[in-house]
Tab-separated table of C-alpha atoms in Angstrom:
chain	number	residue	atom	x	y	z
R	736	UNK	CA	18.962	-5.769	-13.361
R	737	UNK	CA	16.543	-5.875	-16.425
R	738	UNK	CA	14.235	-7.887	-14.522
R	739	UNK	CA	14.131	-5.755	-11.417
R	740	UNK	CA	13.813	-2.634	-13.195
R	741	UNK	CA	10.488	-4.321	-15.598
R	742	UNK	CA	9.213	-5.352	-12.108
R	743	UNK	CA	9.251	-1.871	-10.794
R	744	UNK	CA	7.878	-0.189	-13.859
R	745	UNK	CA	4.855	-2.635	-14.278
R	746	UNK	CA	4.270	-2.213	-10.049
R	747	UNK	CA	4.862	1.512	-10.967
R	748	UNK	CA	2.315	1.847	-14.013
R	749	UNK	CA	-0.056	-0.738	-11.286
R	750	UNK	CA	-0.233	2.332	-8.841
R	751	UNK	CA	-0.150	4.877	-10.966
R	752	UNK	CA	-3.645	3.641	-12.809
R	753	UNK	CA	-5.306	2.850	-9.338
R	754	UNK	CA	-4.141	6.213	-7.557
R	755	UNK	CA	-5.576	8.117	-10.329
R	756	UNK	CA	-9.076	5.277	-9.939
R	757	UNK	CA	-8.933	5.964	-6.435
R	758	UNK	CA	-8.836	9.856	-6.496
R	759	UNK	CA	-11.284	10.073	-8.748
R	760	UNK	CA	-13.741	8.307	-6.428
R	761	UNK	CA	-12.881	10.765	-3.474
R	762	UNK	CA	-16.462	13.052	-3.115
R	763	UNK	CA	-15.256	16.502	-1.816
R	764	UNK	CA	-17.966	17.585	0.490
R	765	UNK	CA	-19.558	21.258	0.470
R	766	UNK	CA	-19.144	23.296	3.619
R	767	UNK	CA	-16.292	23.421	6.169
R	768	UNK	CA	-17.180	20.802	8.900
R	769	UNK	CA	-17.265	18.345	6.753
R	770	UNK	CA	-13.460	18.195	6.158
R	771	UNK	CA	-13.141	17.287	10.249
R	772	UNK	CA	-15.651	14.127	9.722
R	773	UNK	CA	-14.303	10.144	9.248
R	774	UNK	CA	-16.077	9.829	6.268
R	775	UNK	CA	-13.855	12.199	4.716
R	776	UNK	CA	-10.622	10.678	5.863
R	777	UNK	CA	-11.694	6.904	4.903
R	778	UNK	CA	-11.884	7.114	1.443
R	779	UNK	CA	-8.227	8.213	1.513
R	780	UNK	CA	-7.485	5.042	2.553
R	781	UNK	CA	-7.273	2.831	-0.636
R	782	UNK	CA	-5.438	5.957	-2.112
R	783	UNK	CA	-2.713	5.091	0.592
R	784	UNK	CA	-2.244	1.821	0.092
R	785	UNK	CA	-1.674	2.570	-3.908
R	786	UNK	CA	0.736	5.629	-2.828
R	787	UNK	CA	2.995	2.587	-1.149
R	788	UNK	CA	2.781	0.819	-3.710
R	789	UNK	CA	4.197	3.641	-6.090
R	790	UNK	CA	6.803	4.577	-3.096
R	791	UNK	CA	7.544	0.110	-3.296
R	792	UNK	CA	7.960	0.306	-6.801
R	793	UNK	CA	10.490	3.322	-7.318
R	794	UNK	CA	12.521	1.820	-4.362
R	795	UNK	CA	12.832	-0.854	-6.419
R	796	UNK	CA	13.445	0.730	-9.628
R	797	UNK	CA	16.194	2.595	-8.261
R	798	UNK	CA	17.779	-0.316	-6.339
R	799	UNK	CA	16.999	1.553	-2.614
R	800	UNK	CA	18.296	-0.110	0.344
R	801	UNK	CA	15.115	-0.041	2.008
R	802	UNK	CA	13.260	-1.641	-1.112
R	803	UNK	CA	12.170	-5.081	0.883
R	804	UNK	CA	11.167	-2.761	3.453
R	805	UNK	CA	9.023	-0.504	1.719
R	806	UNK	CA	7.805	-4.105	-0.462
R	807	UNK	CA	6.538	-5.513	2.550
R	808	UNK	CA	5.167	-2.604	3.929
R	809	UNK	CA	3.033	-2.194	1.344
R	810	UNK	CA	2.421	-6.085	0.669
R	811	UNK	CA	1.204	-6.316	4.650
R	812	UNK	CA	-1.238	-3.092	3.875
R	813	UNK	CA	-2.817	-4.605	0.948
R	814	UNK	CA	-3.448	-7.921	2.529
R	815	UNK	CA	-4.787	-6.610	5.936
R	816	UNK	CA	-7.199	-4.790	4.461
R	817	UNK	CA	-8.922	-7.555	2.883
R	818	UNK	CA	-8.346	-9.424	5.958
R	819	UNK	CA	-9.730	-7.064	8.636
R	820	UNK	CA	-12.879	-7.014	6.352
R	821	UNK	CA	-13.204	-10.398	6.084
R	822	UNK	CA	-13.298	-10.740	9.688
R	823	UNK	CA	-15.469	-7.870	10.596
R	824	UNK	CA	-13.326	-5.358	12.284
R	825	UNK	CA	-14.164	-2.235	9.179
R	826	UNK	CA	-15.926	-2.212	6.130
R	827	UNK	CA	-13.249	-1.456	3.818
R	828	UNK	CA	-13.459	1.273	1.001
R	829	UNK	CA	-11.222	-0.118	-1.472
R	830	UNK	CA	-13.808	-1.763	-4.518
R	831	UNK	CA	-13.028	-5.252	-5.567
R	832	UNK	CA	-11.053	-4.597	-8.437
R	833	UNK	CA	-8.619	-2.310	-6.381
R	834	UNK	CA	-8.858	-5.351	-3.794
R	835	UNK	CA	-7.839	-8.174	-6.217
R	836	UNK	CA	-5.477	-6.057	-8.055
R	837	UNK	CA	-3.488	-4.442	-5.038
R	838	UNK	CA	-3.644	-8.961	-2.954
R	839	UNK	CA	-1.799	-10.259	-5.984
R	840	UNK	CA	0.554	-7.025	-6.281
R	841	UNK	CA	0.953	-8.023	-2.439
R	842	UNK	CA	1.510	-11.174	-3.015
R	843	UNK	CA	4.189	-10.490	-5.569
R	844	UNK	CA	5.918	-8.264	-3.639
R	845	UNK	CA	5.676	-10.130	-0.397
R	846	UNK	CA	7.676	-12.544	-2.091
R	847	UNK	CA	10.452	-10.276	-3.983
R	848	UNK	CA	11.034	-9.048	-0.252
R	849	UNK	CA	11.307	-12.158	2.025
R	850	UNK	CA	13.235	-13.986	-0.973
R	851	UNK	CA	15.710	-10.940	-1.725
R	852	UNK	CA	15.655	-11.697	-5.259
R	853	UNK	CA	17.414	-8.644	-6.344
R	854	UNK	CA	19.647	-8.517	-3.267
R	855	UNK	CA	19.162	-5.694	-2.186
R	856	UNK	CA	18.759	-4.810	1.969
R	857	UNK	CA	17.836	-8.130	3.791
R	858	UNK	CA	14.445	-7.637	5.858
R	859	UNK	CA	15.739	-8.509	9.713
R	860	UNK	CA	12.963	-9.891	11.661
R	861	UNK	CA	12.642	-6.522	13.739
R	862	UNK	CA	11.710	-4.559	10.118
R	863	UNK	CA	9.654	-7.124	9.358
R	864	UNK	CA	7.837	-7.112	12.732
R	865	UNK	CA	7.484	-3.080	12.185
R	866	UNK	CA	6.467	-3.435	8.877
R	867	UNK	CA	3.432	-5.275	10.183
R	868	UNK	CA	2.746	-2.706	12.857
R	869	UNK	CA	2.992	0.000	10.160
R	870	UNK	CA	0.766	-1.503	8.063
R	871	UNK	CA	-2.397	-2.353	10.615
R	872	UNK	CA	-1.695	1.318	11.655
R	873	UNK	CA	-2.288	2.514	8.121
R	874	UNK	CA	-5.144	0.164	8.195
R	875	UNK	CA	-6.631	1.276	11.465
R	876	UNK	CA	-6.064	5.046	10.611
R	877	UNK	CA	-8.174	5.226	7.467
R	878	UNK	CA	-10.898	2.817	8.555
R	879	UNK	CA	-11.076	2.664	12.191
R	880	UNK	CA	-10.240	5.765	13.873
């Protein structure tokens, strides 16, 4: 229990610090057409991915049943981005030190929710399957569309 809850607070104080990075980069634009353009919308996406990552974390803290869920949502989101980069489908908006930060927060989580170290929820292999589809959705929302 001590060990879960340390997890959570360190994933928690992780998100916390790059939510408030991340909203301070967000430029608010002057005039009101400029709220309907994609620019506007994409640099909410890093912002999203460290809002899942604070959602993850309190799961966790709180022992949620839906904990691995909401850990491997937000561990496929963080490593998709990278990935969809990487192979040329976006240019992604999250700066490297969000990047490398949020991968090995992915990583790390990734791993507490396949391995059900805390036993909470088991993933099934249909959550995990829509965890994925969640997560390039996410991606595809605030860098594609």
């Amino acid at each position: 229990m001590k060990k879960r809850k340390i997890i959570s607070i360190l994933l928690f104080i992780v998100g916390v610090v790059l939510s408030i990075s991340f909203i301070l980069k967000v430029e608010f634009p002057q005039g009101f057409e400029a709220y309907f353009k994609r620019e506007y919308y994409n640099q909410f996406g890093p912002l999203a991915i460290s809002i899942e990552l604070l959602i993850a974390s309190y799961y966790l803290f709180i022992r949620h049943k839906k904990a691995n869920f909401a850990l491997a949502l937000f561990g496929f989101t963080a490593l998709l981005d990278p990935l969809f980069n990487q192979i040329g489908l976006f240019n992604s908006t999250v700066p490297l030190y969000g990047t490398m930060i949020l991968s090995i927060c992915a990583i790390l989580c990734l791993w507490l929710a396949f391995i059900n170290i805390f036993n909470l929820k088991r993933l099934s292999y249909l959550a995990t399957i829509i965890s994925v589809i969640l997560s390039v959705f996410v991606e595809l929302f605030f860098n594609y569309l």
